[in-house]
mmCIF file of C-alpha atoms in Angstrom:
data_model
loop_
_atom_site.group_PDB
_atom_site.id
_atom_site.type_symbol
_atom_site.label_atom_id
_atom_site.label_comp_id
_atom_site.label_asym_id
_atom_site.label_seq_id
_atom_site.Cartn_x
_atom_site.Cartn_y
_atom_site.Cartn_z
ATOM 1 C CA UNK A 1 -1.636 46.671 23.396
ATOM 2 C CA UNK A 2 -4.308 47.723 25.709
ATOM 3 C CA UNK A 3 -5.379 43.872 26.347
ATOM 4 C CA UNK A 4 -1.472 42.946 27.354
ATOM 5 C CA UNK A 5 -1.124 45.898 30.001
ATOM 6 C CA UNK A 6 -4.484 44.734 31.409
ATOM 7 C CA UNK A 7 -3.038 40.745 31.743
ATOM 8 C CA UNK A 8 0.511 42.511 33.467
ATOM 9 C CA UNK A 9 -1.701 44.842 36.061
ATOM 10 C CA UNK A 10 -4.580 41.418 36.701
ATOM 11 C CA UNK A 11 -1.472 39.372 37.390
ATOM 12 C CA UNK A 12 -0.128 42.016 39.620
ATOM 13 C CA UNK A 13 -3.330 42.658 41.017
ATOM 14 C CA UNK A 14 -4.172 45.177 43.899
ATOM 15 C CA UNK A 15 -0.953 44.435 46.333
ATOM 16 C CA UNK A 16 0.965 44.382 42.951
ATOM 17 C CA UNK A 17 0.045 47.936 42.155
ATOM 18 C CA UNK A 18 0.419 49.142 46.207
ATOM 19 C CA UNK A 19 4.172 47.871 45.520
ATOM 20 C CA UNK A 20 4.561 49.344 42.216
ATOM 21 C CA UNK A 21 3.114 52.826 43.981
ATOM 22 C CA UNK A 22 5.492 52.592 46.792
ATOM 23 C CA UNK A 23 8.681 52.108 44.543
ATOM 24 C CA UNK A 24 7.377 54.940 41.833
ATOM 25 C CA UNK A 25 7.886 57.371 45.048
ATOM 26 C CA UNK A 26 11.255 55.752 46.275
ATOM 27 C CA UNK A 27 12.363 55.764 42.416
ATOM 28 C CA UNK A 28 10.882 58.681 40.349
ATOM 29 C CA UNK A 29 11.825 57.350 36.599
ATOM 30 C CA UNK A 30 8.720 54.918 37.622
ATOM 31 C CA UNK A 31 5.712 57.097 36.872
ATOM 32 C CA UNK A 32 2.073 57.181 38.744
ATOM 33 C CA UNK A 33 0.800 58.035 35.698
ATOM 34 C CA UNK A 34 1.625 54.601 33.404
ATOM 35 C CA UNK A 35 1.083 52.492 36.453
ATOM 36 C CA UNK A 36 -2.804 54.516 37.317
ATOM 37 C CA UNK A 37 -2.948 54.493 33.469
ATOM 38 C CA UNK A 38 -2.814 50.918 33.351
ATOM 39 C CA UNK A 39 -5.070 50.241 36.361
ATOM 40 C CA UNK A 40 -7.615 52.533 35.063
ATOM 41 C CA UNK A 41 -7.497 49.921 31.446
ATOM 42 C CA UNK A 42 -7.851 47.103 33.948
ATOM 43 C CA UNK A 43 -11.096 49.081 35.041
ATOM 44 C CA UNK A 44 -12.428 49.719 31.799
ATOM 45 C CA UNK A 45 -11.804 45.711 30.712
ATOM 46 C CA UNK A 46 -13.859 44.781 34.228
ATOM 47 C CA UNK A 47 -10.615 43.214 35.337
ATOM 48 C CA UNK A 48 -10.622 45.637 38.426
ATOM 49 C CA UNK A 49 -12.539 48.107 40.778
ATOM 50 C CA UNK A 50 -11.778 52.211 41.339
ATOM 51 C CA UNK A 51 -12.224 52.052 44.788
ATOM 52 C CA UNK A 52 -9.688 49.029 45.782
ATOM 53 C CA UNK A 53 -7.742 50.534 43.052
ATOM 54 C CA UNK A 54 -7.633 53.597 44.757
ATOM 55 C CA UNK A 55 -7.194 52.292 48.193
ATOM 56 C CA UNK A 56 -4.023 50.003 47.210
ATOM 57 C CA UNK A 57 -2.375 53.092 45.066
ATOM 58 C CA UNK A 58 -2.770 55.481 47.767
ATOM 59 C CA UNK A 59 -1.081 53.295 50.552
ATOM 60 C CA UNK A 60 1.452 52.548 48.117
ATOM 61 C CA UNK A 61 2.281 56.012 47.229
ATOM 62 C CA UNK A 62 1.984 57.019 51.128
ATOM 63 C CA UNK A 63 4.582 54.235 52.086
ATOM 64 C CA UNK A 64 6.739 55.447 49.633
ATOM 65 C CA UNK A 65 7.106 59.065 50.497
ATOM 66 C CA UNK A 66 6.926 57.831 54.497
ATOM 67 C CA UNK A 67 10.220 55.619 53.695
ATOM 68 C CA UNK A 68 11.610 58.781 52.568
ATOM 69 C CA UNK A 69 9.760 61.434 55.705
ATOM 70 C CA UNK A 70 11.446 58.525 58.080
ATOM 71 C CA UNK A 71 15.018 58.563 56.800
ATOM 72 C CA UNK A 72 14.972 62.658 57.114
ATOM 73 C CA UNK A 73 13.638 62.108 60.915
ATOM 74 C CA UNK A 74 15.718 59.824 61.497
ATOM 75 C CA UNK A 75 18.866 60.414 60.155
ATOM 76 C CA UNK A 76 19.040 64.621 60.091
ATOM 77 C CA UNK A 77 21.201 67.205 58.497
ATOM 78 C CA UNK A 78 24.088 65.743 60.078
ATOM 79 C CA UNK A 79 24.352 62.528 58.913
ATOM 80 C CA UNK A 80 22.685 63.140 55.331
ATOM 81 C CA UNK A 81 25.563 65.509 54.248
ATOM 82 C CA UNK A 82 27.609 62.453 53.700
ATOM 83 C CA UNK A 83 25.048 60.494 52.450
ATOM 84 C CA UNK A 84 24.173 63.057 49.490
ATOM 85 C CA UNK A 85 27.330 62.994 49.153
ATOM 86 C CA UNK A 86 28.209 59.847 48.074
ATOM 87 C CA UNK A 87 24.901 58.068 46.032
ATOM 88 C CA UNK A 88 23.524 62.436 44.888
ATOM 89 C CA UNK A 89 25.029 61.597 41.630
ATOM 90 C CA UNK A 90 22.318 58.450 41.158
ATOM 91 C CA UNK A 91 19.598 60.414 42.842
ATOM 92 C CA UNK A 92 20.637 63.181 40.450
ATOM 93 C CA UNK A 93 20.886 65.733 43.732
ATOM 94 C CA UNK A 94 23.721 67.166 45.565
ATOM 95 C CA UNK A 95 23.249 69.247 49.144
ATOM 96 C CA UNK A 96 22.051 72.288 47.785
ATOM 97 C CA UNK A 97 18.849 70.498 46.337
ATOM 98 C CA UNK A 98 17.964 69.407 49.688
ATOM 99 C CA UNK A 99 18.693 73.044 51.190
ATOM 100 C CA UNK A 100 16.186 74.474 48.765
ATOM 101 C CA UNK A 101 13.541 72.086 48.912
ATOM 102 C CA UNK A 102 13.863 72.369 52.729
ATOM 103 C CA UNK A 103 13.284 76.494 52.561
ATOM 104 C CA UNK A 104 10.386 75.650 50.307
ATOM 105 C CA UNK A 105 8.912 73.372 52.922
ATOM 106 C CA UNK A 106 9.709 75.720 55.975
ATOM 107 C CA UNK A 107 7.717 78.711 53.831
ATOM 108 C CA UNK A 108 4.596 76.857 53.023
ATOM 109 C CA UNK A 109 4.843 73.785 55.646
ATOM 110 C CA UNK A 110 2.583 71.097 55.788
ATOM 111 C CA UNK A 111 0.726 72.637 52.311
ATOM 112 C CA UNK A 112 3.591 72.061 50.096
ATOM 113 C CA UNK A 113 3.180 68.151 51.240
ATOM 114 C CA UNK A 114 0.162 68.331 49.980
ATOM 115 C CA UNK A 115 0.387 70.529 46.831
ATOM 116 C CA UNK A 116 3.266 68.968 45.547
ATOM 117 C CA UNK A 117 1.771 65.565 45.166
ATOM 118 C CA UNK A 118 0.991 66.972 41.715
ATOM 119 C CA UNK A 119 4.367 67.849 40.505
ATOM 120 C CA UNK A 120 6.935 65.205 39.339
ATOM 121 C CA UNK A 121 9.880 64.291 41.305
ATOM 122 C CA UNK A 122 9.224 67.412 44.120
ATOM 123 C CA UNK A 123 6.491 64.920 45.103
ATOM 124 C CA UNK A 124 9.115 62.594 46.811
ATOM 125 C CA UNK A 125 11.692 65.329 47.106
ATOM 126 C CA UNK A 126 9.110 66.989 49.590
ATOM 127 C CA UNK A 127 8.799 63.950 52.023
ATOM 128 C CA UNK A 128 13.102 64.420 52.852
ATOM 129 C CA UNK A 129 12.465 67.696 54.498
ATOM 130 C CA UNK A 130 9.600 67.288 55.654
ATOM 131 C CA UNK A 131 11.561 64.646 58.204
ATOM 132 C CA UNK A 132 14.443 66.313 58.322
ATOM 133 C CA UNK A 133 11.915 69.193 59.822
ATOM 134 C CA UNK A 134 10.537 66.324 62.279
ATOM 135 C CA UNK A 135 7.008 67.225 61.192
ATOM 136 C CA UNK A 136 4.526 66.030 63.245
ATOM 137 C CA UNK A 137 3.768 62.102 61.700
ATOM 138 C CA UNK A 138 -0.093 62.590 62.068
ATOM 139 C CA UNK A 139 0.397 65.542 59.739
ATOM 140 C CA UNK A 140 2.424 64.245 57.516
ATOM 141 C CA UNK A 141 0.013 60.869 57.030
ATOM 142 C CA UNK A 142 -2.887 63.185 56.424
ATOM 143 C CA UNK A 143 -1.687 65.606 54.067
ATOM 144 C CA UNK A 144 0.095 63.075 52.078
ATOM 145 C CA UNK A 145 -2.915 60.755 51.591
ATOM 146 C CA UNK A 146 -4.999 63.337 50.968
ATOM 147 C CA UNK A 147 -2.467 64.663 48.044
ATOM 148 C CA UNK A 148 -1.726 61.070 46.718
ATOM 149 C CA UNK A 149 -5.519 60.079 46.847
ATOM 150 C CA UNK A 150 -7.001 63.110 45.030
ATOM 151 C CA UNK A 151 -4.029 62.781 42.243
ATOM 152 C CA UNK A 152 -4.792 58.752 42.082
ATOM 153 C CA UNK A 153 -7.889 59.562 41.339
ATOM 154 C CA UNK A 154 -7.485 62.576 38.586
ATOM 155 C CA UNK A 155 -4.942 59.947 36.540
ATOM 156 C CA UNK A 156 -7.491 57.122 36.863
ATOM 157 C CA UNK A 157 -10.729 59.102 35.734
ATOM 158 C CA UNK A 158 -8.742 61.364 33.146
ATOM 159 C CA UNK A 159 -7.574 57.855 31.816
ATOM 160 C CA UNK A 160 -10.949 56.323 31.970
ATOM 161 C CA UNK A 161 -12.805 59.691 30.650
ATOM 162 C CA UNK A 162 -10.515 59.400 27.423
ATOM 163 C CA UNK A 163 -11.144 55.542 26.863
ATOM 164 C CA UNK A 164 -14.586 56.217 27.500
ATOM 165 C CA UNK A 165 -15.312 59.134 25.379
ATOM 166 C CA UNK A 166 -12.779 58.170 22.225
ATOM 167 C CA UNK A 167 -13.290 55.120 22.372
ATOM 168 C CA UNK A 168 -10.947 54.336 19.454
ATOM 169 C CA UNK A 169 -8.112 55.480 21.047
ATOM 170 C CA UNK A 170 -8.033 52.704 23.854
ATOM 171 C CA UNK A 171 -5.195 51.433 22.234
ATOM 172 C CA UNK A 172 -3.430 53.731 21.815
ATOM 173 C CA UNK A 173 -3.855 54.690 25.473
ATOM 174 C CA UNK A 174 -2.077 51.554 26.150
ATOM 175 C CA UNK A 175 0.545 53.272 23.907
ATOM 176 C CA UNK A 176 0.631 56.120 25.798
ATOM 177 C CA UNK A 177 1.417 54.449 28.862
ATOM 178 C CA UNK A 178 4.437 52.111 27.489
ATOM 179 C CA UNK A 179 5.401 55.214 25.963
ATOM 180 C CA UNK A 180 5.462 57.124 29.723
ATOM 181 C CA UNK A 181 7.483 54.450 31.339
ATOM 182 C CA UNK A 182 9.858 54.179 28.458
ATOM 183 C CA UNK A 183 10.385 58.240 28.624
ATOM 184 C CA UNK A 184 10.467 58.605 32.073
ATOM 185 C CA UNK A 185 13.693 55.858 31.851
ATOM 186 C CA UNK A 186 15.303 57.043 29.206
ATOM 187 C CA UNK A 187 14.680 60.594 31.018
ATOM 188 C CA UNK A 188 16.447 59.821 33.776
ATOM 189 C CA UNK A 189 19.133 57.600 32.000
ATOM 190 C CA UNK A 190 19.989 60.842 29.843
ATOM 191 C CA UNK A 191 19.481 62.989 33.115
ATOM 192 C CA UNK A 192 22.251 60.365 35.129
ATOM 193 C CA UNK A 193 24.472 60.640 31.890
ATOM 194 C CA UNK A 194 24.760 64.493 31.720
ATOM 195 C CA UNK A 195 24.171 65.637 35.570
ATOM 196 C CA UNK A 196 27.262 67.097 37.077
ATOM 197 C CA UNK A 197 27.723 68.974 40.663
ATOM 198 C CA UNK A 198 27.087 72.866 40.236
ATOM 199 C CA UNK A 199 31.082 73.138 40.942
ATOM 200 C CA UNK A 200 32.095 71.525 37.593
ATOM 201 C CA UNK A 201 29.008 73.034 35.450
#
């Protein structure tokens, strides 16, 4: 298993796994962790580097949250009221998401952008009000790289520490990671199929 994820991420390659990075933030049922999971395999079979590794995840993951930071500057409260309104159901989110996440960020600011790399979903959920704030760009650039690149790198050496000191179980890493991406789909398949606005709960 481990040998067929390494052939899909050396096919993809570096600009493969930037794009891969950038979608996992724009689309959360595509987990960081399978795709650093594989790249970290691609390490341990010599088929790629940490550092580019690193350097292509990390501007992947920061033009992913930055699609979602510019639509929040851009658009506002005004205009994303209707929006929510009409595609919340397939982001699984309705207005009073956004309002709370948007306290959240005006109590801890430019920290929760960074903290919350490390939490699923809030990790692009943060980068909406952190535009709809009109936080400073510089800021946002810094604390998000700084977030995404420290979390890159826990998922790459936690994958490579395992393969490295069980070494029987690189297989079943391999596992692990189809396993992730099949979850995290059926997760938010079953999540689509049962989520309802507050009003009808």
């Amino acid at each position: 298993m481990d040998e067929i994820i390494v052939s899909i991420v050396e096919r993809l390659g570096y600009f493969g796994i930037a794009v891969l990075m950038a979608l996992e933030n724009i689309f959360p049922p595509l987990p960081s962790e399978a795709i650093m999971g594989a790249g970290a395999l691609a390490i341990e079979n010599g088929r790629m580097s940490f550092w580019p590794l690193l350097i292509f995840a990390t501007i992947g993951t920061v033009a992913g949250n930055y699609g979602w930071f510019w639509f929040g500057d851009r658009v506002g409260y005004e205009k994303l009221g209707p929006f929510i309104e009409r595609w919340g159901r397939w982001l699984t989110l309705e207005w009073e998401d956004i309002e709370r996440t948007s306290r959240f960020f005006k109590q801890r600011g430019e920290w929760a952008v960074f903290f919350l790399r490390f939490f699923p979903v809030m990790r692009t959920m943060i980068s909406l009000p952190a535009g709809l704030a009109h936080m400073k760009l510089w800021k946002f650039l810094v604390f998000t790289t700084a977030g995404a690149a420290i979390w890159n790198a826990i998922l790459i050496y936690g994958t490579r520490w395992l393969v490295g000191t069980f070494s029987q179980i690189q297989d079943l890493v391999g596992w692990i990671v189809i396993g992730s991406l099949l979850l995290a789909v059926v997760g938010y398949g079953w999540r689509l199929y049962t989520w309802k606005p507050r009003a009808e709960r």
